[in-house]
Short mmCIF file of N, CA and C in Angstrom, two decimals:
data_model
loop_
_atom_site.label_atom_id
_atom_site.label_comp_id
_atom_site.label_asym_id
_atom_site.label_seq_id
_atom_site.Cartn_x
_atom_site.Cartn_y
_atom_site.Cartn_z
N THR G 27 -1.53 -8.87 -3.43
CA THR G 27 -2.24 -8.90 -2.44
C THR G 27 -1.40 -8.09 -1.33
N LEU G 28 -1.85 -7.54 -0.72
CA LEU G 28 -1.22 -6.69 0.59
C LEU G 28 -1.01 -7.66 1.70
N LYS G 29 0.18 -7.48 2.40
CA LYS G 29 0.26 -7.66 3.86
C LYS G 29 0.13 -6.88 4.86
N ILE G 30 -0.17 -7.06 6.33
CA ILE G 30 0.10 -5.74 7.09
C ILE G 30 1.34 -6.11 8.04
N PRO G 31 2.27 -5.54 7.83
CA PRO G 31 3.38 -5.25 8.41
C PRO G 31 3.34 -5.07 10.09
N PHE G 32 4.40 -5.42 10.86
CA PHE G 32 4.23 -5.22 12.43
C PHE G 32 4.31 -4.12 12.66
N GLY G 33 3.91 -4.03 13.64
CA GLY G 33 4.02 -2.51 14.31
C GLY G 33 3.03 -1.47 13.24
N HIS G 34 3.37 0.04 13.56
CA HIS G 34 3.07 0.84 12.99
C HIS G 34 3.26 1.15 11.44
N THR G 35 2.34 1.39 10.59
CA THR G 35 2.35 1.75 9.04
C THR G 35 1.64 2.58 8.43
N ARG G 36 1.73 3.20 7.23
CA ARG G 36 0.81 3.74 6.72
C ARG G 36 -0.35 3.34 5.63
N LEU G 37 -0.13 1.86 5.87
CA LEU G 37 -1.38 0.87 5.18
C LEU G 37 -2.41 1.26 5.66
N PRO G 38 -3.50 1.66 4.93
CA PRO G 38 -4.90 1.59 5.49
C PRO G 38 -5.59 0.21 5.54
N HIS G 39 -6.02 -0.21 6.78
CA HIS G 39 -6.70 -1.41 6.73
C HIS G 39 -7.58 -2.13 6.06
N TYR G 40 -7.98 -1.04 5.32
CA TYR G 40 -9.22 -1.50 4.57
C TYR G 40 -8.80 -2.11 3.11
N ILE G 41 -7.37 -2.18 2.95
CA ILE G 41 -6.71 -2.36 1.64
C ILE G 41 -5.84 -3.75 2.26
N ALA G 42 -5.88 -4.12 3.85
CA ALA G 42 -5.11 -5.13 3.97
C ALA G 42 -5.58 -6.19 3.25
N ASN G 43 -4.82 -7.44 3.21
CA ASN G 43 -4.94 -8.76 2.47
C ASN G 43 -5.90 -8.61 1.46
N LYS G 44 -6.03 -7.67 0.73
CA LYS G 44 -7.16 -7.47 -0.72
C LYS G 44 -5.73 -7.43 -1.75
N SER G 45 -6.58 -7.93 -3.05
CA SER G 45 -5.64 -7.81 -4.01
C SER G 45 -6.24 -6.65 -4.95
N GLY G 46 -4.97 -6.29 -5.58
CA GLY G 46 -4.76 -5.09 -6.36
C GLY G 46 -4.11 -5.12 -7.61
N VAL G 47 -4.03 -3.98 -8.54
CA VAL G 47 -3.44 -4.13 -9.41
C VAL G 47 -2.46 -2.91 -9.54
N VAL G 48 -1.01 -3.19 -9.60
CA VAL G 48 -0.25 -2.23 -10.05
C VAL G 48 -0.23 -1.36 -11.15
N ILE G 49 -0.68 -0.07 -10.60
CA ILE G 49 -0.81 1.05 -12.23
C ILE G 49 0.14 1.98 -12.41
N LYS G 50 1.02 2.24 -11.32
CA LYS G 50 2.00 3.37 -11.83
C LYS G 50 3.31 2.86 -10.67
N TRP G 51 4.33 3.14 -10.81
CA TRP G 51 5.49 3.15 -10.33
C TRP G 51 5.84 4.52 -10.07
N HIS G 52 5.88 4.94 -8.35
CA HIS G 52 6.35 6.59 -8.28
C HIS G 52 7.89 6.67 -8.02
N GLY G 53 8.69 5.70 -8.45
CA GLY G 53 9.98 5.84 -7.98
C GLY G 53 10.75 5.33 -6.94
N THR G 54 11.68 5.42 -6.08
CA THR G 54 12.24 5.05 -5.26
C THR G 54 12.40 6.13 -4.15
N HIS G 55 11.90 6.24 -2.85
CA HIS G 55 11.82 6.99 -1.92
C HIS G 55 12.55 6.80 -0.31
N VAL G 56 12.95 7.65 0.27
CA VAL G 56 12.98 7.41 1.61
C VAL G 56 11.63 6.45 2.54
N PHE G 57 11.98 5.22 2.90
CA PHE G 57 11.02 4.82 3.59
C PHE G 57 10.92 5.18 4.99
N PRO G 58 9.32 5.93 5.30
CA PRO G 58 9.11 6.70 6.38
C PRO G 58 9.10 6.05 7.57
N ASN G 59 8.69 4.58 7.46
CA ASN G 59 8.44 3.41 8.78
C ASN G 59 10.23 3.33 9.40
N ALA G 60 10.86 3.51 8.66
CA ALA G 60 12.14 3.14 9.00
C ALA G 60 13.06 4.63 9.03
N ASN G 61 12.86 5.47 8.75
CA ASN G 61 13.42 6.62 8.74
C ASN G 61 12.76 7.47 10.16
N ALA G 62 11.76 7.49 10.65
CA ALA G 62 10.80 7.81 11.34
C ALA G 62 11.76 7.01 12.67
N HIS G 63 12.12 6.08 12.76
CA HIS G 63 12.57 5.31 14.16
C HIS G 63 14.15 5.35 14.04
N PHE G 64 14.71 6.24 13.42
CA PHE G 64 16.23 6.57 13.23
C PHE G 64 16.88 5.26 13.14
N LEU G 65 16.18 4.40 12.23
CA LEU G 65 16.89 3.25 11.30
C LEU G 65 17.30 3.69 9.76
N GLY G 66 17.77 4.87 9.71
CA GLY G 66 17.97 4.99 8.18
C GLY G 66 16.99 5.16 7.26
N GLU G 67 17.46 5.83 5.75
CA GLU G 67 16.26 5.96 4.83
C GLU G 67 15.71 4.81 4.24
N GLN G 68 16.31 3.91 4.07
CA GLN G 68 16.36 2.36 3.61
C GLN G 68 14.75 2.66 2.63
N PRO G 69 15.72 3.58 1.57
CA PRO G 69 14.82 3.70 0.23
C PRO G 69 14.13 2.14 -0.35
N GLN G 70 12.62 2.70 -0.86
CA GLN G 70 11.95 1.72 -1.05
C GLN G 70 11.27 2.17 -2.44
N ASN G 71 10.84 1.19 -3.38
CA ASN G 71 9.95 1.48 -4.46
C ASN G 71 8.34 1.95 -3.88
N LEU G 72 7.93 2.94 -4.46
CA LEU G 72 6.48 3.27 -4.20
C LEU G 72 5.74 3.32 -5.19
N TYR G 73 4.66 2.34 -5.27
CA TYR G 73 3.78 2.18 -5.93
C TYR G 73 2.15 2.47 -5.75
N ALA G 74 1.36 2.92 -7.20
CA ALA G 74 0.25 3.21 -6.86
C ALA G 74 -0.74 1.76 -7.13
N ILE G 75 -1.49 1.42 -6.22
CA ILE G 75 -2.44 0.27 -6.20
C ILE G 75 -3.80 0.68 -6.63
N GLU G 76 -3.94 -0.11 -7.25
CA GLU G 76 -5.44 0.23 -8.09
C GLU G 76 -6.52 -1.14 -7.01
N PHE G 77 -7.82 -0.57 -6.94
CA PHE G 77 -8.72 -1.89 -6.20
C PHE G 77 -10.41 -1.56 -6.49
N ASN G 78 -10.68 -2.18 -6.92
CA ASN G 78 -12.08 -2.14 -7.35
C ASN G 78 -12.98 -2.34 -5.63
N SER G 79 -13.76 -1.48 -5.53
CA SER G 79 -14.26 -0.96 -4.20
C SER G 79 -15.22 -2.12 -3.84
N THR G 80 -15.76 -3.08 -4.76
CA THR G 80 -16.35 -4.11 -4.25
C THR G 80 -15.85 -5.24 -3.70
N ASP G 81 -14.39 -5.07 -3.92
CA ASP G 81 -13.18 -5.94 -2.99
C ASP G 81 -12.95 -5.53 -1.99
N LEU G 82 -13.20 -4.22 -1.40
CA LEU G 82 -12.81 -3.36 -0.12
C LEU G 82 -14.14 -3.43 0.60
N TRP G 83 -15.52 -2.99 0.09
CA TRP G 83 -16.65 -2.81 0.73
C TRP G 83 -17.66 -3.35 -0.06
N GLU G 84 -17.92 -4.87 0.62
CA GLU G 84 -19.05 -5.61 0.09
C GLU G 84 -20.43 -4.73 0.83
N GLY G 85 -20.80 -4.71 -0.08
CA GLY G 85 -22.79 -4.10 0.08
C GLY G 85 -23.01 -3.30 -0.41
N GLY G 86 -22.01 -2.47 0.13
CA GLY G 86 -22.20 -0.54 0.00
C GLY G 86 -21.77 -0.04 -1.70
N ALA G 87 -21.16 -0.77 -1.92
CA ALA G 87 -20.06 -0.17 -2.86
C ALA G 87 -20.36 -0.20 -4.28
N GLU G 88 -20.32 0.53 -5.16
CA GLU G 88 -20.38 0.50 -6.49
C GLU G 88 -19.27 -0.22 -7.38
N PRO G 89 -20.25 -1.02 -8.16
CA PRO G 89 -19.19 -1.79 -9.02
C PRO G 89 -18.65 -1.25 -9.93
N SER G 90 -18.64 -0.23 -10.49
CA SER G 90 -17.79 0.60 -11.23
C SER G 90 -16.56 1.44 -10.46
N ASP G 91 -16.57 1.77 -9.18
CA ASP G 91 -15.87 2.44 -8.51
C ASP G 91 -14.47 2.09 -8.50
N LEU G 92 -13.56 2.90 -8.59
CA LEU G 92 -12.03 2.07 -8.09
C LEU G 92 -11.50 3.16 -6.95
N VAL G 93 -10.66 2.77 -6.58
CA VAL G 93 -9.91 3.13 -5.29
C VAL G 93 -8.33 2.74 -5.92
N VAL G 94 -7.51 3.86 -5.67
CA VAL G 94 -6.08 4.07 -5.71
C VAL G 94 -5.31 4.25 -4.40
N VAL G 95 -4.47 3.60 -4.15
CA VAL G 95 -3.89 3.73 -2.83
C VAL G 95 -2.35 3.93 -3.25
N ASP G 96 -1.60 4.40 -2.69
CA ASP G 96 -0.01 4.16 -2.45
C ASP G 96 0.71 3.23 -1.57
N CYS G 97 1.16 2.61 -1.55
CA CYS G 97 1.63 1.62 -1.22
C CYS G 97 3.32 1.59 -1.38
N TRP G 98 3.91 1.01 -0.27
CA TRP G 98 5.57 0.41 -0.07
C TRP G 98 5.65 -0.72 -0.46
N GLU G 99 6.94 -1.17 -1.18
CA GLU G 99 7.14 -2.37 -1.55
C GLU G 99 6.81 -3.27 -0.45
N SER G 100 7.60 -3.01 0.48
CA SER G 100 7.68 -3.95 1.56
C SER G 100 6.26 -4.17 1.85
N TYR G 101 4.94 -3.54 1.85
CA TYR G 101 3.31 -4.09 1.95
C TYR G 101 3.17 -4.74 0.89
N LEU G 102 3.64 -5.43 -0.25
CA LEU G 102 3.05 -6.12 -1.38
C LEU G 102 3.48 -7.65 -1.17
N VAL G 103 2.54 -8.88 -1.64
CA VAL G 103 3.00 -9.92 -1.93
C VAL G 103 2.81 -9.91 -3.18
N ALA G 104 3.75 -10.62 -4.29
CA ALA G 104 3.09 -10.85 -5.39
C ALA G 104 2.32 -12.22 -5.15
N ILE G 105 1.39 -12.24 -6.46
CA ILE G 105 0.53 -13.68 -6.44
C ILE G 105 0.32 -13.83 -7.85
#
């Protein structure tokens, strides 16, 4: 499940508070939310998270469609 961090983030709101599956680890990278505010690089893990489209958009989504979004570790909540 994803949570919405305080302030500006790069997390698309359509995936906030939705459940997805980690399908790939992209490694550790400079966390842009912190670096843009001169708070240092604060490296974080970056993951590809897969969502079923029907979990994101009720009514108009195809059940077989998947959506993959890259998310920083601080956006994730383990369930």
